[in-house]
PDB file of C-alpha atoms and ligand atoms in Angstrom:
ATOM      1  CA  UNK A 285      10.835 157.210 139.843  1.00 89.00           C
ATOM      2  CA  UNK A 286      14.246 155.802 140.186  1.00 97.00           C
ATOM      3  CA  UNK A 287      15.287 152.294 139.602  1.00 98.00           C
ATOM      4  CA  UNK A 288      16.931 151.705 143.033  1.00 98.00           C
ATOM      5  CA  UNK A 289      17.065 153.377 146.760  1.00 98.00           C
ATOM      6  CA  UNK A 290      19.425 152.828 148.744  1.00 98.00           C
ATOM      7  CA  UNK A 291      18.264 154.203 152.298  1.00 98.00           C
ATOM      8  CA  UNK A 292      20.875 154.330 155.045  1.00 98.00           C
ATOM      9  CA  UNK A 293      20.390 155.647 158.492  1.00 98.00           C
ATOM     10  CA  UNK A 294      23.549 157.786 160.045  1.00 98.00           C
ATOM     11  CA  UNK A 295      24.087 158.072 163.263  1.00 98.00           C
ATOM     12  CA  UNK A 296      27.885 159.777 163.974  1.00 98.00           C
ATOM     13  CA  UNK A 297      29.422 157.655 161.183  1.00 98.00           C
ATOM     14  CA  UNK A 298      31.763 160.574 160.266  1.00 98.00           C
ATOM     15  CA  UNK A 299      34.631 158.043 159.166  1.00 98.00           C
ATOM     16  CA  UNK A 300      32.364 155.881 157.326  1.00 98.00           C
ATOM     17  CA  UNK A 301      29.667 158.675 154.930  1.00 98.00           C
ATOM     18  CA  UNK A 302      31.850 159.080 152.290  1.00 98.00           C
ATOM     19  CA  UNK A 303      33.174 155.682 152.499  1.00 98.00           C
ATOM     20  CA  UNK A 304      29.613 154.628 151.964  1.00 98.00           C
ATOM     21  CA  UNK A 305      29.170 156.889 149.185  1.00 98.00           C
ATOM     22  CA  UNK A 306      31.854 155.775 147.246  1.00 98.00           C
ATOM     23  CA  UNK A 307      31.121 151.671 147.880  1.00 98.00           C
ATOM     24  CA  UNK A 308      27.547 152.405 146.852  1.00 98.00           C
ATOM     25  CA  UNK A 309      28.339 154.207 143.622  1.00 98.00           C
ATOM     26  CA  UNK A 310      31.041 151.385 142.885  1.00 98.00           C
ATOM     27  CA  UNK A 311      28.616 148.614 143.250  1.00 98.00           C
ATOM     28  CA  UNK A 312      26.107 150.250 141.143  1.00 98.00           C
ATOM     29  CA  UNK A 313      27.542 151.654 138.434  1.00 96.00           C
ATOM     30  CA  UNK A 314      26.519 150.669 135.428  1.00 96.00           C
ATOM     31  CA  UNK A 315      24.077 147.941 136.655  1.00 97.00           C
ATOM     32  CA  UNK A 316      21.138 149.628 137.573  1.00 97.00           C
ATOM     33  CA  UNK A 317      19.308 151.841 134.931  1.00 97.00           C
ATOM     34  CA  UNK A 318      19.498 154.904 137.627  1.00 98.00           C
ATOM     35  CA  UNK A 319      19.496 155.037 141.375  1.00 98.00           C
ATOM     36  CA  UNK A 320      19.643 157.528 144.539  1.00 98.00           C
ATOM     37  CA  UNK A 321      21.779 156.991 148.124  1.00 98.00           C
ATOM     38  CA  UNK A 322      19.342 158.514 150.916  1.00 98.00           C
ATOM     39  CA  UNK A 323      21.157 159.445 154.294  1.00 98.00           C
ATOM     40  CA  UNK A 324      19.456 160.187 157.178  1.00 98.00           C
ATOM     41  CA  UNK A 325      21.284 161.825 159.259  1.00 98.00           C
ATOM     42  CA  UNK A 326      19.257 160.913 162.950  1.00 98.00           C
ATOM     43  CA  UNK A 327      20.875 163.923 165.209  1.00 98.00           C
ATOM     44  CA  UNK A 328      24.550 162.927 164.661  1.00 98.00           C
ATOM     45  CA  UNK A 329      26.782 165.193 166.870  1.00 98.00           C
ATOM     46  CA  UNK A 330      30.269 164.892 164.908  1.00 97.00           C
ATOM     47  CA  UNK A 331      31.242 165.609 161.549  1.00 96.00           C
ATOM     48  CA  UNK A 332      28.532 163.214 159.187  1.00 98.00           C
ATOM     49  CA  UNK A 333      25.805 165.958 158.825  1.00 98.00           C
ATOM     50  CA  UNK A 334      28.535 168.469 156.788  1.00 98.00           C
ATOM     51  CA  UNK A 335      29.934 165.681 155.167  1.00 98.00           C
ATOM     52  CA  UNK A 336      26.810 163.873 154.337  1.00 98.00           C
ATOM     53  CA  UNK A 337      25.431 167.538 153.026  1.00 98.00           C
ATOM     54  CA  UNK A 338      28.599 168.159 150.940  1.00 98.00           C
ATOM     55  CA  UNK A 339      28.181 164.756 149.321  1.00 98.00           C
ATOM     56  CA  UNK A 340      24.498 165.830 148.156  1.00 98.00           C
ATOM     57  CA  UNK A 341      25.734 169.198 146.980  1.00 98.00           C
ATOM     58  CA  UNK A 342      28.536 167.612 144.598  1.00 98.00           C
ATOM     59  CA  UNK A 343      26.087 164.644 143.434  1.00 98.00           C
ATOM     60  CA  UNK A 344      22.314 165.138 142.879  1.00 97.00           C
ATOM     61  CA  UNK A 345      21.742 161.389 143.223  1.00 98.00           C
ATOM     62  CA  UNK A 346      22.574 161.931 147.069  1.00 98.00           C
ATOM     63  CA  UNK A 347      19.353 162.777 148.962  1.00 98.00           C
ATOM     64  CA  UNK A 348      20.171 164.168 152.969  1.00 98.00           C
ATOM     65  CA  UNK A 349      17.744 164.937 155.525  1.00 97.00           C
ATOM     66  CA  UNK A 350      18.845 165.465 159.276  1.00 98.00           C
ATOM     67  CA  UNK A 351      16.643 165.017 162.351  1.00 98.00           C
ATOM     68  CA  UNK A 352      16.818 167.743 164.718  1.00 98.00           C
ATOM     69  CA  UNK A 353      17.952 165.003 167.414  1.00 98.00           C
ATOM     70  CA  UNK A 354      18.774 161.657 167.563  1.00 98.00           C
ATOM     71  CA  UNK A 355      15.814 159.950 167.103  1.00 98.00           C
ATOM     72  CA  UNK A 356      16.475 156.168 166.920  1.00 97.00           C
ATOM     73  CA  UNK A 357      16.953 153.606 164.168  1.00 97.00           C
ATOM     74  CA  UNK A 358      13.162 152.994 163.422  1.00 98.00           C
ATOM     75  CA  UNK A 359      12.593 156.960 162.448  1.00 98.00           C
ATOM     76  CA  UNK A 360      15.855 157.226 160.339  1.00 98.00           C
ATOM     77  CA  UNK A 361      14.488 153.916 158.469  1.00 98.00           C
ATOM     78  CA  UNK A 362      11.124 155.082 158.354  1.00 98.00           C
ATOM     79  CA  UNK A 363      12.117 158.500 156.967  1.00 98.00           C
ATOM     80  CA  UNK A 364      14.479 157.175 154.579  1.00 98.00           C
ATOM     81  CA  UNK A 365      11.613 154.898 153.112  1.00 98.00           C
ATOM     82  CA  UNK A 366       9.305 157.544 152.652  1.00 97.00           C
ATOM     83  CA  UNK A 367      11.592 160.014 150.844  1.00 97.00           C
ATOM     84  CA  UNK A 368      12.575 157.077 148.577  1.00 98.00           C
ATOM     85  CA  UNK A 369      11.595 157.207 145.293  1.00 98.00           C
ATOM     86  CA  UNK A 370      12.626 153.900 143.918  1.00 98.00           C
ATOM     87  CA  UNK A 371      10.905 150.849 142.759  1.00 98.00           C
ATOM     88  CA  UNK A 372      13.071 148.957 144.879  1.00 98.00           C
ATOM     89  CA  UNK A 373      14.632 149.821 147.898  1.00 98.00           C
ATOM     90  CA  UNK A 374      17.750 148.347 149.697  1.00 98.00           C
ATOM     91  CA  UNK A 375      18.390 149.011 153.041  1.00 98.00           C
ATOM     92  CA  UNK A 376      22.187 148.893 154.878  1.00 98.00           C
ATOM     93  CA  UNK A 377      23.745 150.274 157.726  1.00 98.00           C
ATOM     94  CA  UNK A 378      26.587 153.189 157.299  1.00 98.00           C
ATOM     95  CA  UNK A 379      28.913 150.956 159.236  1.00 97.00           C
ATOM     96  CA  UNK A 380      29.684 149.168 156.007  1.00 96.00           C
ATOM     97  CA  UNK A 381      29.549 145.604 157.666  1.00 97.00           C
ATOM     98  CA  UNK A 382      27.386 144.328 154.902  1.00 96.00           C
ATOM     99  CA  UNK A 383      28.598 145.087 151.061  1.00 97.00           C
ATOM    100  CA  UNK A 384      26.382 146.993 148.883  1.00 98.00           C
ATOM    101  CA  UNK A 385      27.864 144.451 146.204  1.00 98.00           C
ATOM    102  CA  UNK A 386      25.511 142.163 147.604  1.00 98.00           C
ATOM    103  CA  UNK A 387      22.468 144.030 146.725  1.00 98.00           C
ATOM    104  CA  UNK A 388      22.627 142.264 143.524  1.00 98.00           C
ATOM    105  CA  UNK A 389      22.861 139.308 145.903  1.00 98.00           C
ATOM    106  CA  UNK A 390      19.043 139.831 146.545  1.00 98.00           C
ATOM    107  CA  UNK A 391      18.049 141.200 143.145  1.00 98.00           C
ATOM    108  CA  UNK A 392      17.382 138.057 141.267  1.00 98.00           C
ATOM    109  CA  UNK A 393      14.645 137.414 144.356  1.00 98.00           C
ATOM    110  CA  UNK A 394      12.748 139.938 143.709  1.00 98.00           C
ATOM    111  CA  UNK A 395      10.875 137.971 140.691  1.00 98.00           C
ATOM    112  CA  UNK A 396       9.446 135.246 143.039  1.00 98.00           C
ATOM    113  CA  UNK A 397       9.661 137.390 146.565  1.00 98.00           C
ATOM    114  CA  UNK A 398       9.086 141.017 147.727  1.00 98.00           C
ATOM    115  CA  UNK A 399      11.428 141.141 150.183  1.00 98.00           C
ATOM    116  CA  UNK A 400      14.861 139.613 150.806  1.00 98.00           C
ATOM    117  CA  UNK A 401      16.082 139.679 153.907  1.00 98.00           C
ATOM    118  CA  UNK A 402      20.245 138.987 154.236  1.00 98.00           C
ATOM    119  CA  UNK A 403      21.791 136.508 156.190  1.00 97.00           C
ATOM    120  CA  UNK A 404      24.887 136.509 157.815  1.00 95.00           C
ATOM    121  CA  UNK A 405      26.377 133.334 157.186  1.00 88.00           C
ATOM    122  CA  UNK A 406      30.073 133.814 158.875  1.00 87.00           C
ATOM    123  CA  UNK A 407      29.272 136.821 161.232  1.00 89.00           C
ATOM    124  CA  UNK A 408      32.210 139.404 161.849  1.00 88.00           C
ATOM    125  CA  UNK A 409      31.064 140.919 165.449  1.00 88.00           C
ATOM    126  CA  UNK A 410      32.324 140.041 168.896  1.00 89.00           C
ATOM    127  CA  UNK A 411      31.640 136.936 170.392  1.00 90.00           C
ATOM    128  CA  UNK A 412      29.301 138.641 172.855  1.00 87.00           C
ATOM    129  CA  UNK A 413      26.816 140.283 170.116  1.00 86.00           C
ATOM    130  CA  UNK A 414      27.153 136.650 168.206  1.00 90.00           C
ATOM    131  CA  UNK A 415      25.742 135.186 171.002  1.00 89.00           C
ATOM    132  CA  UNK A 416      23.753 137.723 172.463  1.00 86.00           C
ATOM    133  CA  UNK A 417      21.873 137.795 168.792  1.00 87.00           C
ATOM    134  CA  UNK A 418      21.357 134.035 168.546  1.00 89.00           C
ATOM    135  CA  UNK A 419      19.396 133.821 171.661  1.00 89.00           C
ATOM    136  CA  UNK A 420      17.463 137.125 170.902  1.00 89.00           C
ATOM    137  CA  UNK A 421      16.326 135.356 166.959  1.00 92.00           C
ATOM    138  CA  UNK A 422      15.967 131.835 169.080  1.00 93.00           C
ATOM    139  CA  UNK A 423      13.330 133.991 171.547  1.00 92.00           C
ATOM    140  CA  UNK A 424      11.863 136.406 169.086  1.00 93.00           C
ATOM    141  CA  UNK A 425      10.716 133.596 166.705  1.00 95.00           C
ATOM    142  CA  UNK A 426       9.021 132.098 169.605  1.00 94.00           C
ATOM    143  CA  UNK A 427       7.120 135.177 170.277  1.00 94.00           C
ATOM    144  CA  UNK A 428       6.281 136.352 167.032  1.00 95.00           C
ATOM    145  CA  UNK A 429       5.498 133.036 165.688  1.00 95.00           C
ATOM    146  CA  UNK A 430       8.033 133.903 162.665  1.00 95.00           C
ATOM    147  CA  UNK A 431      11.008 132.124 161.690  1.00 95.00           C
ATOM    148  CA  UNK A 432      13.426 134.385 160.608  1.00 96.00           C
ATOM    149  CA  UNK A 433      17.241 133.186 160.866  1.00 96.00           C
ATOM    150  CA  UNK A 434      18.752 136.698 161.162  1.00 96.00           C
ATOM    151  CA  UNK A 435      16.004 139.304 161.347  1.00 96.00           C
ATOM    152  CA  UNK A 436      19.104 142.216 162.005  1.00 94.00           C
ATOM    153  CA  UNK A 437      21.159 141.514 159.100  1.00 97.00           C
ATOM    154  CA  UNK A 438      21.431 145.327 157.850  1.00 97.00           C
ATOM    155  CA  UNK A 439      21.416 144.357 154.372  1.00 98.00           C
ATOM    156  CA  UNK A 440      17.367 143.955 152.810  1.00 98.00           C
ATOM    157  CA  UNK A 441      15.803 144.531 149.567  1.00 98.00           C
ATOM    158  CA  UNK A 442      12.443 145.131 149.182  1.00 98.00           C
ATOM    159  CA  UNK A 443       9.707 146.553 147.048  1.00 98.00           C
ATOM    160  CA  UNK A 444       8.121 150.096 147.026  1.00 98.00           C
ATOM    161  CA  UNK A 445       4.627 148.229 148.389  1.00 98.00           C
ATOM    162  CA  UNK A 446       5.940 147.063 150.657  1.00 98.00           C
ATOM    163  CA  UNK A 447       7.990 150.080 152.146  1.00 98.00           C
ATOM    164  CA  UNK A 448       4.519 152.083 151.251  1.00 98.00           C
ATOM    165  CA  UNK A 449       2.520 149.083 153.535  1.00 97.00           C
ATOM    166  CA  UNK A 450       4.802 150.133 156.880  1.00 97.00           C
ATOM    167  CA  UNK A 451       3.779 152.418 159.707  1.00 95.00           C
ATOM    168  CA  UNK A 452       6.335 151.355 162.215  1.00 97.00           C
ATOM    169  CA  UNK A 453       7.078 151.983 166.230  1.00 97.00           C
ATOM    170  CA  UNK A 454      10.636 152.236 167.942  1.00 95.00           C
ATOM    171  CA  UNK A 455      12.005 148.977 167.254  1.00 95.00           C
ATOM    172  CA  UNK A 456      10.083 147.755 164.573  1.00 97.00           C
ATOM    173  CA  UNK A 457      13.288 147.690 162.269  1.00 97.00           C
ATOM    174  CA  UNK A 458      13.940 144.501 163.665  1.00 96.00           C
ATOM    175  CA  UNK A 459      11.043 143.536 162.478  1.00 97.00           C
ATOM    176  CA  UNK A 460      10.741 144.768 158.929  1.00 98.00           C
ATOM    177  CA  UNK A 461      10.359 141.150 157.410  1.00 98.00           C
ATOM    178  CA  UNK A 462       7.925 139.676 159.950  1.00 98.00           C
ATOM    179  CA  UNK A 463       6.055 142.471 159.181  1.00 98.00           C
ATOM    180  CA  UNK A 464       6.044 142.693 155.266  1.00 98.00           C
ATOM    181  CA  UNK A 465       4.855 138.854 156.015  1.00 98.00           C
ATOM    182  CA  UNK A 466       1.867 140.224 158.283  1.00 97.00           C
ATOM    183  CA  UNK A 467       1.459 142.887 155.418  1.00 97.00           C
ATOM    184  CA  UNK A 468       0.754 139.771 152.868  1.00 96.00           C
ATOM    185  CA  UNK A 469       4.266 139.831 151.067  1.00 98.00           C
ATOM    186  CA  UNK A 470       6.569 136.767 149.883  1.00 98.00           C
ATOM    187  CA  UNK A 471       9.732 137.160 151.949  1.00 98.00           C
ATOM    188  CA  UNK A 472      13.109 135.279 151.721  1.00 98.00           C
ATOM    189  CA  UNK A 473      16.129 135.068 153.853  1.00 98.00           C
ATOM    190  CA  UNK A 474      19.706 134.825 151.354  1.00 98.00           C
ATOM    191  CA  UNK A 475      22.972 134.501 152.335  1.00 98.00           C
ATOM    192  CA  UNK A 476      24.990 137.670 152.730  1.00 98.00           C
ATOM    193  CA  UNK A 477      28.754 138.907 153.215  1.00 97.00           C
ATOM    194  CA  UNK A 478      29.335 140.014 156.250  1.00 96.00           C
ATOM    195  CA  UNK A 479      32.904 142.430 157.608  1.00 95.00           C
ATOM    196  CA  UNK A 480      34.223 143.918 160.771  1.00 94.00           C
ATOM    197  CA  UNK A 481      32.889 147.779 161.348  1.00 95.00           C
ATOM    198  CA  UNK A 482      36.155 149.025 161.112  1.00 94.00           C
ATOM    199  CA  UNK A 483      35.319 152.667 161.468  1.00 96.00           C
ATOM    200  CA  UNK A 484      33.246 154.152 164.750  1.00 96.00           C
ATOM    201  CA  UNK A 485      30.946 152.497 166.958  1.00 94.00           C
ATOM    202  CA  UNK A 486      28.526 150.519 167.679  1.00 93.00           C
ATOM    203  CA  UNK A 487      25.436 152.320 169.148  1.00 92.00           C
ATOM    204  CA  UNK A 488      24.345 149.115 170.633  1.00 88.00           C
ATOM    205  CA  UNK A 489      25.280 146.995 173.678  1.00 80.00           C
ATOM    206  CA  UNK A 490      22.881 144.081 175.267  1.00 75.00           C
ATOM    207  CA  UNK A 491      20.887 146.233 177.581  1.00 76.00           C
ATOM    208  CA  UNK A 492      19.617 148.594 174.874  1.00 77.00           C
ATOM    209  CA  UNK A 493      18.807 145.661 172.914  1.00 77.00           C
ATOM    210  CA  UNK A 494      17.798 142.573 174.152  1.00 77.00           C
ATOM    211  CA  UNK A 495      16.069 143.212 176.321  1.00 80.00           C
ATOM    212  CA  UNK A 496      13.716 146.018 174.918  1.00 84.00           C
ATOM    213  CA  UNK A 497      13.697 143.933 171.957  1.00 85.00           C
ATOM    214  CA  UNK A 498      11.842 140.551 173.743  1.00 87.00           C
ATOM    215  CA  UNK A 499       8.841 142.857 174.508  1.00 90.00           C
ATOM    216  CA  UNK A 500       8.688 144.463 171.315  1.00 95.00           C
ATOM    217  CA  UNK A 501       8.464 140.822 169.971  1.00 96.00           C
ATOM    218  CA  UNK A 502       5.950 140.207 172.213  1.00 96.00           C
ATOM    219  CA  UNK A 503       4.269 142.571 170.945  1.00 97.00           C
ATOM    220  CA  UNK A 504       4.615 141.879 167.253  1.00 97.00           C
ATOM    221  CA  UNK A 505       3.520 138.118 168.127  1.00 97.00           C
ATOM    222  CA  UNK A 506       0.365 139.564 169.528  1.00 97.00           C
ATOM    223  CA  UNK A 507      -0.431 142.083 166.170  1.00 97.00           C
ATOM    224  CA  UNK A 508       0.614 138.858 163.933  1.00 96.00           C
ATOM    225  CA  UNK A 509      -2.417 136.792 165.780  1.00 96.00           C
ATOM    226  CA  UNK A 510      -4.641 140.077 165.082  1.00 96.00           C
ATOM    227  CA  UNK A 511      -4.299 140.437 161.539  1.00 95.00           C
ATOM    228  CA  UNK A 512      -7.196 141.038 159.469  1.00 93.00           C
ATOM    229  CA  UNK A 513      -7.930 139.343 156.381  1.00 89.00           C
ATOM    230  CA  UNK A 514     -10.497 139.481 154.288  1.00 91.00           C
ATOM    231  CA  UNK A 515     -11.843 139.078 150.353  1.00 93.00           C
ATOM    232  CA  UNK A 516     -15.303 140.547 149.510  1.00 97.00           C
ATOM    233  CA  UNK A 517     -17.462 138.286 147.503  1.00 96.00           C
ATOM    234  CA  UNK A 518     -17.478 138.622 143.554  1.00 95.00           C
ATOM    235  CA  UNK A 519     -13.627 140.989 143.683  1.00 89.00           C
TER     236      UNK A 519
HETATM  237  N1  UDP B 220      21.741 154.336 163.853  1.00 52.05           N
HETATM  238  C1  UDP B 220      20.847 155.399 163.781  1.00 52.05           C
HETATM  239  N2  UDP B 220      20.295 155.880 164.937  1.00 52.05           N
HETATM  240  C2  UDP B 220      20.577 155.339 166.165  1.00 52.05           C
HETATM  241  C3  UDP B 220      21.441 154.222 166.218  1.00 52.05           C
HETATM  242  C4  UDP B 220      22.012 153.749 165.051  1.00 52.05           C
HETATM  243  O1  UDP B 220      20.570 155.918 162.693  1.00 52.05           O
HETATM  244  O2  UDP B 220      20.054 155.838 167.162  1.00 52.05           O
HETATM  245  C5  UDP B 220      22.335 153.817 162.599  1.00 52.05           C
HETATM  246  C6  UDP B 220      23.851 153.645 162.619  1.00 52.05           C
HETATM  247  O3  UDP B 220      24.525 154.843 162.252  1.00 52.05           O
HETATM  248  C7  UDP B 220      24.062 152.522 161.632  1.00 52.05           C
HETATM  249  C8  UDP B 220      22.815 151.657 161.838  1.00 52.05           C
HETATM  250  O4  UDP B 220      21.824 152.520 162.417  1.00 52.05           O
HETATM  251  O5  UDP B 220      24.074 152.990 160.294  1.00 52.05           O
HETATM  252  C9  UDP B 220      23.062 150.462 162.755  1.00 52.05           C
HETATM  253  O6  UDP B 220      23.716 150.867 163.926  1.00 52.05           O
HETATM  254  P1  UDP B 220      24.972 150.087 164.522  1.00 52.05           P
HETATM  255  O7  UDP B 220      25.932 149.752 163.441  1.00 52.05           O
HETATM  256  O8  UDP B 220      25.490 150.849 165.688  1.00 52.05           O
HETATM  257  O9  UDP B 220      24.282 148.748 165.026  1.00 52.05           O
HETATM  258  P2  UDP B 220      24.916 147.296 165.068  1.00 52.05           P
HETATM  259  O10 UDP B 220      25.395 146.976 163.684  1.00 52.05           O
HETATM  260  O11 UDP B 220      26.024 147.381 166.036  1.00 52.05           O
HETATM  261  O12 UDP B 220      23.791 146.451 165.479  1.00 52.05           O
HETATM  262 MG1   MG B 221      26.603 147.836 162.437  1.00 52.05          MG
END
């Protein structure tokens, strides 16, 4: 078992992979006792799968899977969690927005929390996904019955139980810490650094979003009321 996973979904990032690589192994070397990067490449159609693959071939802490197609955020994430091997695992996005620096942002959290959820306190995106993603956190916490500031921020750290207590559905990494709340964990929201993408795309606009996202809070908000809990007399 490793010290530290960091799992990253890819989706045509081609300008950003090795970019990624070399900002993760920056960050971390030196200050984590060992660690792996795992890539998963969801269907990508340009260059990332070679370059993700040549990456793993030259350094054996690089673990890459590929999907056969583009599956969707939620399966990368949920593929990358089960491959990891560490006792923590921090989650970012390939676009490099967030700074793996800030993983040790979160560390110190995870002696009183299990998860650590960042926060985007001075938001680099367009004015349009700014506000777009204020009214969808404004509506989801309503429905779920959460309170999360900013439930998107691409930069988490969380603990191997908790990964290991997720089965997720499409769109349930927007969820991830509502959910390790439902699961019984100790979650906390920290500030975060936040940066333009300044290579590729987006894969996102506000109709493949927010709107599929308001009934998938819907129906988180309805699985939150349904909970079980339970403790058996004399355990
Ligand atoms: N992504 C993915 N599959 C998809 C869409 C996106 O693996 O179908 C990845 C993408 O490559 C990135 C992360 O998920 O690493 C977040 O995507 P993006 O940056 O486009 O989202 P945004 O930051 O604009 O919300
Ligand atoms: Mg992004």
């Amino acid at each position: 078992m490793v010290e530290l996973s960091v799992v990253v979904p890819v989706y045509n990032e081609e300008e950003n992979v090795e970019r990624l690589y070399r900002a993760v192994a920056e960050a971390l070397r030196g200050r984590v006792a060992s660690y792996e990067l795992v890539m998963v490449d969801d269907g990508s159609t340009d260059g990332s799968a070679e370059r993700m693959d040549r990456l793993a071939a030259a350094d054996d802490r690089v673990k890459v899977c590929h999907f056969e197609r583009n599956c969707g955020q939620t399966s990368a994430i949920y593929a990358g969690i089960k491959k990891a091997s560490g006792r923590l695992i921090a989650l970012i996005d390939a676009d490099l927005q967030t700074d793996p620096d800030d993983i040790f942002t979160l560390m110190p959290y995870m002696e009183q929390y299990d998860f650590a959820n960042g926060k985007r306190t001075r938001r680099r995106d367009t004015w349009v996904k700014r506000v777009s993603s204020r009214i969808a956190n404004g509506v989801r916490n309503k429905m779920t019955g959460d309170s999360i500031a900013d439930t998107g921020c691409p930069m988490k750290l969380f603990k191997r139980e908790v990964a290991e207590s997720y089965y997720l559905y499409e769109g349930f990494h927007r969820f991830l810490p509502t959910l390790a709340r439902m699961n019984g964990f100790r979650v906390v929201e920290v500030p975060v650094r936040h940066r333009e993408r300044e290579h590729g795309a987006s894969k996102y606009g506000i109709f493949n979003r927010l709107f599929v996202s308001l009934m998938d809070a819907f129906v988180i908000g309805w699985l939150r009321k349904r909970v079980i809990r339970y403790t058996i007399r004399g355990e």
